[in-house]
Amino acid sequence: MKQSELQNAWEQAYSMENMAAHEAEGRQVEYIGSASKGKRIYDFYRDDAGAYWYLVRIILVTGEVVPEQEAIFGQKKKRSGKRF
């Protein structure tokens, strides 16, 4: 991957959480690279239509790297499988 593509992704990417809002739900994505800024790591992807998307990971004080949602809201709860 060229550095210029990563720069384009940085300037143009939308959050993957918003793919449906951009009418891009269901598109296939390919990882193109990552960039760090502070305690955040931005993972960039290009979809099969040429649009750029990103996901964010957070570096915790322990050094562990976790998805942004987990860093904000805590560990994901596992479902027991029982429904009442």
PDB file of N, CA and C in Angstrom, residues 60 64 66 69-71 73-78:
ATOM      1  N   LEU A  60      -4.961   1.246  25.927  1.00  0.00           N
ATOM      2  CA  LEU A  60      -5.260   1.484  27.338  1.00  0.00           C
ATOM      3  C   LEU A  60      -3.974   1.770  28.112  1.00  0.00           C
ATOM      4  N   GLU A  64      -2.699  -2.566  26.616  1.00  0.00           N
ATOM      5  CA  GLU A  64      -3.595  -3.407  25.820  1.00  0.00           C
ATOM      6  C   GLU A  64      -4.310  -2.549  24.781  1.00  0.00           C
ATOM      7  N   VAL A  66      -7.637  -2.252  22.476  1.00  0.00           N
ATOM      8  CA  VAL A  66      -9.008  -2.771  22.403  1.00  0.00           C
ATOM      9  C   VAL A  66      -9.831  -1.909  21.445  1.00  0.00           C
ATOM     10  N   GLN A  69     -15.245   0.940  21.191  1.00  0.00           N
ATOM     11  CA  GLN A  69     -16.485   0.710  21.932  1.00  0.00           C
ATOM     12  C   GLN A  69     -16.213   0.003  23.258  1.00  0.00           C
ATOM     13  N   GLU A  70     -15.293  -0.957  23.242  1.00  0.00           N
ATOM     14  CA  GLU A  70     -14.941  -1.664  24.475  1.00  0.00           C
ATOM     15  C   GLU A  70     -14.231  -0.734  25.449  1.00  0.00           C
ATOM     16  N   ALA A  71     -13.384   0.155  24.957  1.00  0.00           N
ATOM     17  CA  ALA A  71     -12.671   1.093  25.822  1.00  0.00           C
ATOM     18  C   ALA A  71     -13.643   2.059  26.494  1.00  0.00           C
ATOM     19  N   PHE A  73     -17.212   1.602  26.797  1.00  0.00           N
ATOM     20  CA  PHE A  73     -18.320   0.984  27.517  1.00  0.00           C
ATOM     21  C   PHE A  73     -17.927  -0.233  28.350  1.00  0.00           C
ATOM     22  N   GLY A  74     -16.696  -0.669  28.261  1.00  0.00           N
ATOM     23  CA  GLY A  74     -16.256  -1.827  29.042  1.00  0.00           C
ATOM     24  C   GLY A  74     -16.370  -3.117  28.268  1.00  0.00           C
ATOM     25  N   GLN A  75     -16.074  -4.218  28.938  1.00  0.00           N
ATOM     26  CA  GLN A  75     -16.096  -5.532  28.312  1.00  0.00           C
ATOM     27  C   GLN A  75     -17.490  -5.865  27.809  1.00  0.00           C
ATOM     28  N   LYS A  76     -17.517  -6.565  26.701  1.00  0.00           N
ATOM     29  CA  LYS A  76     -18.792  -7.031  26.164  1.00  0.00           C
ATOM     30  C   LYS A  76     -19.345  -8.108  27.089  1.00  0.00           C
ATOM     31  N   LYS A  77     -20.645  -8.066  27.312  1.00  0.00           N
ATOM     32  CA  LYS A  77     -21.286  -9.084  28.126  1.00  0.00           C
ATOM     33  C   LYS A  77     -21.613 -10.273  27.256  1.00  0.00           C
ATOM     34  N   LYS A  78     -21.344 -11.457  27.767  1.00  0.00           N
ATOM     35  CA  LYS A  78     -21.683 -12.677  27.039  1.00  0.00           C
ATOM     36  C   LYS A  78     -23.097 -13.070  27.394  1.00  0.00           C
TER      37      LYS A  78
END
